[in-house]
XYZ file of C-alpha atoms in Angstrom:
315
model
C 130.798 -79.128 161.601
C 128.682 -81.387 159.524
C 125.482 -79.854 158.143
C 122.100 -80.904 159.166
C 120.260 -81.822 155.914
C 116.863 -80.870 157.071
C 118.286 -77.487 158.187
C 120.124 -77.195 154.870
C 116.901 -77.464 152.922
C 114.866 -75.613 155.558
C 112.347 -78.469 156.170
C 111.177 -80.152 159.238
C 112.086 -83.670 159.965
C 108.687 -84.698 159.305
C 108.491 -83.094 155.835
C 106.972 -85.089 152.939
C 108.909 -85.992 149.865
C 106.989 -83.160 147.871
C 107.868 -80.624 150.422
C 111.618 -81.680 150.289
C 111.639 -81.513 146.577
C 109.901 -78.076 146.417
C 112.370 -76.622 149.137
C 115.342 -78.017 147.214
C 114.088 -76.741 143.796
C 113.510 -73.255 145.309
C 116.912 -73.040 147.066
C 118.763 -74.632 144.088
C 117.374 -71.901 141.701
C 118.537 -69.150 144.220
C 122.141 -70.601 144.783
C 122.850 -72.113 141.370
C 126.492 -70.713 140.379
C 125.252 -69.761 136.856
C 122.871 -67.266 138.460
C 124.259 -66.393 141.878
C 127.643 -64.829 141.774
C 128.187 -64.717 145.544
C 131.371 -66.335 146.434
C 129.788 -68.837 148.561
C 126.888 -69.856 146.266
C 128.800 -72.809 144.752
C 129.656 -74.319 148.103
C 126.024 -73.763 149.254
C 124.713 -75.350 146.126
C 126.945 -78.327 146.753
C 125.469 -78.565 150.319
C 122.018 -78.391 148.851
C 122.710 -81.101 146.435
C 124.272 -83.404 149.264
C 121.243 -82.710 151.341
C 118.673 -83.504 148.618
C 120.405 -86.708 147.456
C 119.975 -88.076 150.954
C 116.686 -86.956 151.834
C 115.044 -87.521 148.272
C 115.722 -91.375 148.474
C 113.180 -92.602 151.375
C 115.653 -95.692 152.019
C 118.704 -93.430 152.450
C 116.593 -90.765 154.353
C 115.556 -93.412 156.824
C 119.025 -94.500 157.527
C 120.067 -90.669 158.166
C 117.212 -90.303 160.612
C 118.126 -93.539 162.450
C 121.832 -93.154 162.558
C 122.533 -89.594 162.063
C 125.181 -87.848 160.013
C 127.444 -91.034 160.135
C 124.797 -93.115 158.537
C 127.113 -94.052 155.694
C 129.527 -95.911 158.284
C 126.665 -98.226 159.397
C 126.795 -101.502 157.324
C 123.814 -102.167 155.253
C 123.366 -105.492 156.876
C 123.225 -103.947 160.195
C 120.115 -105.336 161.421
C 121.181 -109.042 160.280
C 124.413 -108.603 162.224
C 122.524 -107.291 165.023
C 120.402 -110.422 165.260
C 123.400 -112.804 164.548
C 125.203 -111.023 167.425
C 122.581 -111.418 169.852
C 122.032 -115.262 169.139
C 118.995 -114.809 167.075
C 117.204 -112.762 169.800
C 117.745 -109.093 170.047
C 117.521 -108.439 173.859
C 115.295 -105.744 175.053
C 117.380 -102.631 173.632
C 115.000 -101.220 171.293
C 112.540 -98.706 171.848
C 108.826 -99.236 171.705
C 107.492 -99.597 168.358
C 110.484 -101.708 167.198
C 112.204 -101.184 163.844
C 115.739 -101.330 165.437
C 117.785 -99.801 168.176
C 117.495 -96.146 168.576
C 119.009 -93.386 170.811
C 116.713 -90.822 172.536
C 117.593 -87.855 174.572
C 115.736 -85.389 176.611
C 116.299 -83.322 179.654
C 119.852 -81.951 179.875
C 121.286 -79.496 182.086
C 122.899 -78.879 185.613
C 121.743 -81.520 187.891
C 118.920 -82.417 185.750
C 116.615 -85.194 186.761
C 116.181 -88.069 184.353
C 113.388 -87.727 182.054
C 112.952 -90.640 179.991
C 116.400 -90.657 178.373
C 117.889 -93.510 176.827
C 121.531 -93.460 176.047
C 121.868 -97.032 174.637
C 124.952 -97.872 172.861
C 124.213 -98.792 169.518
C 126.603 -101.479 169.109
C 128.387 -102.444 172.431
C 125.468 -104.230 173.878
C 124.678 -105.964 170.518
C 127.807 -107.249 169.475
C 129.004 -108.766 172.615
C 129.691 -112.470 173.310
C 128.979 -114.291 170.132
C 129.147 -111.504 167.763
C 130.322 -111.872 164.317
C 134.012 -111.213 163.517
C 135.024 -107.701 162.390
C 134.860 -104.355 164.132
C 132.446 -101.807 163.603
C 133.020 -98.248 164.953
C 130.423 -96.960 167.411
C 127.846 -94.504 166.031
C 127.788 -91.006 166.794
C 125.089 -89.655 168.797
C 123.281 -86.395 169.350
C 121.241 -84.683 172.028
C 119.979 -81.211 172.895
C 121.563 -78.879 175.270
C 119.088 -76.109 176.734
C 120.678 -72.904 177.757
C 119.432 -69.485 178.659
C 120.803 -66.411 176.961
C 122.872 -65.561 180.003
C 124.363 -69.080 180.112
C 125.268 -69.026 176.365
C 126.815 -65.637 176.805
C 129.070 -66.697 179.783
C 129.926 -70.216 178.843
C 131.811 -72.147 181.527
C 131.679 -75.751 182.711
C 128.350 -77.499 183.064
C 127.492 -80.706 184.591
C 125.089 -82.633 182.316
C 123.299 -85.615 183.366
C 121.738 -88.268 181.166
C 119.735 -91.028 182.422
C 117.623 -93.780 181.113
C 114.626 -95.601 182.219
C 116.903 -98.130 183.526
C 117.942 -95.707 186.186
C 121.756 -95.478 185.143
C 122.395 -91.840 184.904
C 125.608 -90.741 183.115
C 127.325 -87.425 184.180
C 129.566 -85.328 181.872
C 131.504 -82.246 182.445
C 130.849 -80.213 179.589
C 132.869 -76.918 178.594
C 130.556 -74.586 176.945
C 132.487 -71.878 175.062
C 131.230 -68.414 175.671
C 129.020 -67.003 173.001
C 127.776 -70.061 171.930
C 125.056 -69.797 169.227
C 121.788 -71.688 168.852
C 122.175 -74.873 166.717
C 125.954 -74.978 167.532
C 127.347 -78.495 168.566
C 129.461 -79.369 171.366
C 131.470 -82.576 170.832
C 132.265 -84.940 173.481
C 134.771 -87.454 171.835
C 134.315 -90.996 172.456
C 131.193 -90.572 174.568
C 128.830 -92.078 171.652
C 128.119 -95.438 170.794
C 130.524 -98.109 171.720
C 132.324 -99.869 168.875
C 132.336 -103.647 168.516
C 135.811 -105.221 168.958
C 138.571 -103.037 168.917
C 136.772 -100.226 167.080
C 136.516 -96.904 168.272
C 133.639 -95.485 170.230
C 131.516 -92.838 168.418
C 131.210 -89.136 169.613
C 128.477 -87.751 171.515
C 127.243 -84.191 170.299
C 125.277 -81.776 172.189
C 123.364 -79.431 169.987
C 122.783 -76.082 171.677
C 119.279 -74.617 171.994
C 119.017 -71.266 173.457
C 115.645 -70.634 175.419
C 113.635 -67.867 174.511
C 114.351 -64.644 176.577
C 111.695 -62.114 177.943
C 114.008 -59.221 177.239
C 116.564 -60.336 174.535
C 116.219 -61.697 171.055
C 119.049 -63.181 169.390
C 120.071 -63.103 165.793
C 123.341 -65.123 165.564
C 125.452 -63.150 168.003
C 123.662 -59.942 167.647
C 121.375 -59.247 170.389
C 118.116 -57.008 170.335
C 116.476 -55.336 173.308
C 113.854 -52.976 173.692
C 114.651 -49.840 175.671
C 111.635 -47.573 176.962
C 112.333 -44.025 176.988
C 109.996 -41.144 178.279
C 108.660 -38.625 175.655
C 110.915 -35.768 176.685
C 113.844 -38.106 176.566
C 113.126 -38.964 172.954
C 112.502 -35.336 172.173
C 115.409 -33.547 173.902
C 117.937 -36.504 173.790
C 119.303 -38.346 176.818
C 121.916 -41.020 177.860
C 120.009 -44.119 179.150
C 121.111 -47.487 180.599
C 120.812 -50.562 178.509
C 120.904 -54.101 180.087
C 123.420 -56.425 178.312
C 123.031 -60.223 178.058
C 126.145 -60.554 180.129
C 124.152 -59.080 183.144
C 125.721 -55.854 182.938
C 124.583 -52.341 181.895
C 125.673 -50.318 179.089
C 124.959 -46.603 178.226
C 123.494 -45.440 175.082
C 122.912 -41.969 173.712
C 119.436 -41.236 172.493
C 119.636 -38.745 169.770
C 116.988 -35.776 170.157
C 114.093 -36.359 167.975
C 114.079 -39.996 168.225
C 110.948 -41.979 167.537
C 109.792 -45.378 168.688
C 111.228 -48.207 166.596
C 114.626 -46.521 166.300
C 117.633 -48.918 166.642
C 120.984 -47.589 168.270
C 123.876 -50.101 167.837
C 126.217 -50.745 170.530
C 129.217 -52.278 168.814
C 130.760 -55.394 170.306
C 128.100 -55.628 173.242
C 126.391 -58.654 171.929
C 127.366 -62.315 172.159
C 131.078 -62.736 172.620
C 132.930 -64.615 169.709
C 136.207 -66.489 170.710
C 137.258 -66.495 167.120
C 136.312 -63.094 165.923
C 134.428 -59.880 166.565
C 131.836 -59.890 169.103
C 128.269 -59.562 168.181
C 126.495 -56.087 168.441
C 123.772 -55.138 170.934
C 120.785 -53.252 169.023
C 118.669 -51.124 171.520
C 115.246 -50.390 169.998
C 113.578 -47.425 171.580
C 109.947 -47.585 172.736
C 108.589 -44.332 173.900
C 106.396 -44.825 176.889
C 104.048 -42.272 178.249
C 103.301 -41.807 181.945
C 100.127 -43.931 182.674
C 98.883 -41.191 184.946
C 99.818 -37.340 184.909
C 100.172 -35.146 187.727
C 98.444 -31.562 187.606
C 101.681 -29.994 186.656
C 102.542 -32.815 184.049
C 99.234 -32.348 182.487
C 99.618 -28.459 182.391
C 102.902 -28.714 180.726
C 101.712 -31.297 177.974
C 98.718 -29.028 177.512
C 100.982 -26.040 176.820
C 103.007 -28.172 174.486
C 100.102 -29.231 172.632
C 98.962 -25.586 172.175
C 102.541 -24.197 171.371
C 103.488 -27.131 168.700
C 102.256 -27.406 165.079
C 103.885 -30.680 164.533
C 101.383 -33.421 163.331
C 102.901 -36.883 162.698
C 99.912 -37.826 160.490
C 100.999 -35.140 158.056
C 104.494 -36.024 157.603
């Protein structure tokens, strides 16, 4: 999988040149093979250098922003060839603001309605009749695929619809692997921009974005969830149910004497991993006191307060 140069340096796509340079220097010092003996440090350092070599040059960066990871395949005289292929008049395929053709996507999902999506082919429509000789491969394109945690857990086939302002929606049947992680890309071979002449079309990549969840928090394939317990369950120990991202319920044993914040690991109950071990599910205990007490409950708590010498502020 090709790296995203901005992600490699940990900067936003709108980062200034100074911010890019600062980020590179910081990471380069950390991962330089002379100072970092981690087995993966050298490879990481190479990735940083490649990302910085592209983003530190405004001209190269602009081409990367415009064409994506395969920007090197795009000829330098691209705009001139487009103009020549269109007979001297580039016809209405550019986005507002000009500067050349671009590809925009938004609003993916099952039976999604079109929302300003423009899946223009970068080449096919531009190098049509009258195009200059020579084949140019189609550009790869990328869009985001928004999934819930449950959808990412289960995976499965989804119908994804892309539609543009011209009202020509395109539908794709996409196989989402179970346990897909945020940022992972799904490749649709040959569904990118059309190539000119006999050249192959580019690929369409759907970059997965997992939506925030009110209960689960993901860290790669590990899943974190808060589990409320009563004071007596925390003090005496108990076995309590824990929801899983797959929609089921697991059981976790709360050791006696547990406090809020204690994390209990359920091995393999996190996100599935088709290529290795599943992630883990971490249940974080949160002691919850009854909002109101009955007479007997109040009496028992009062007895406990009188009998116990424990003071957490002195430990």
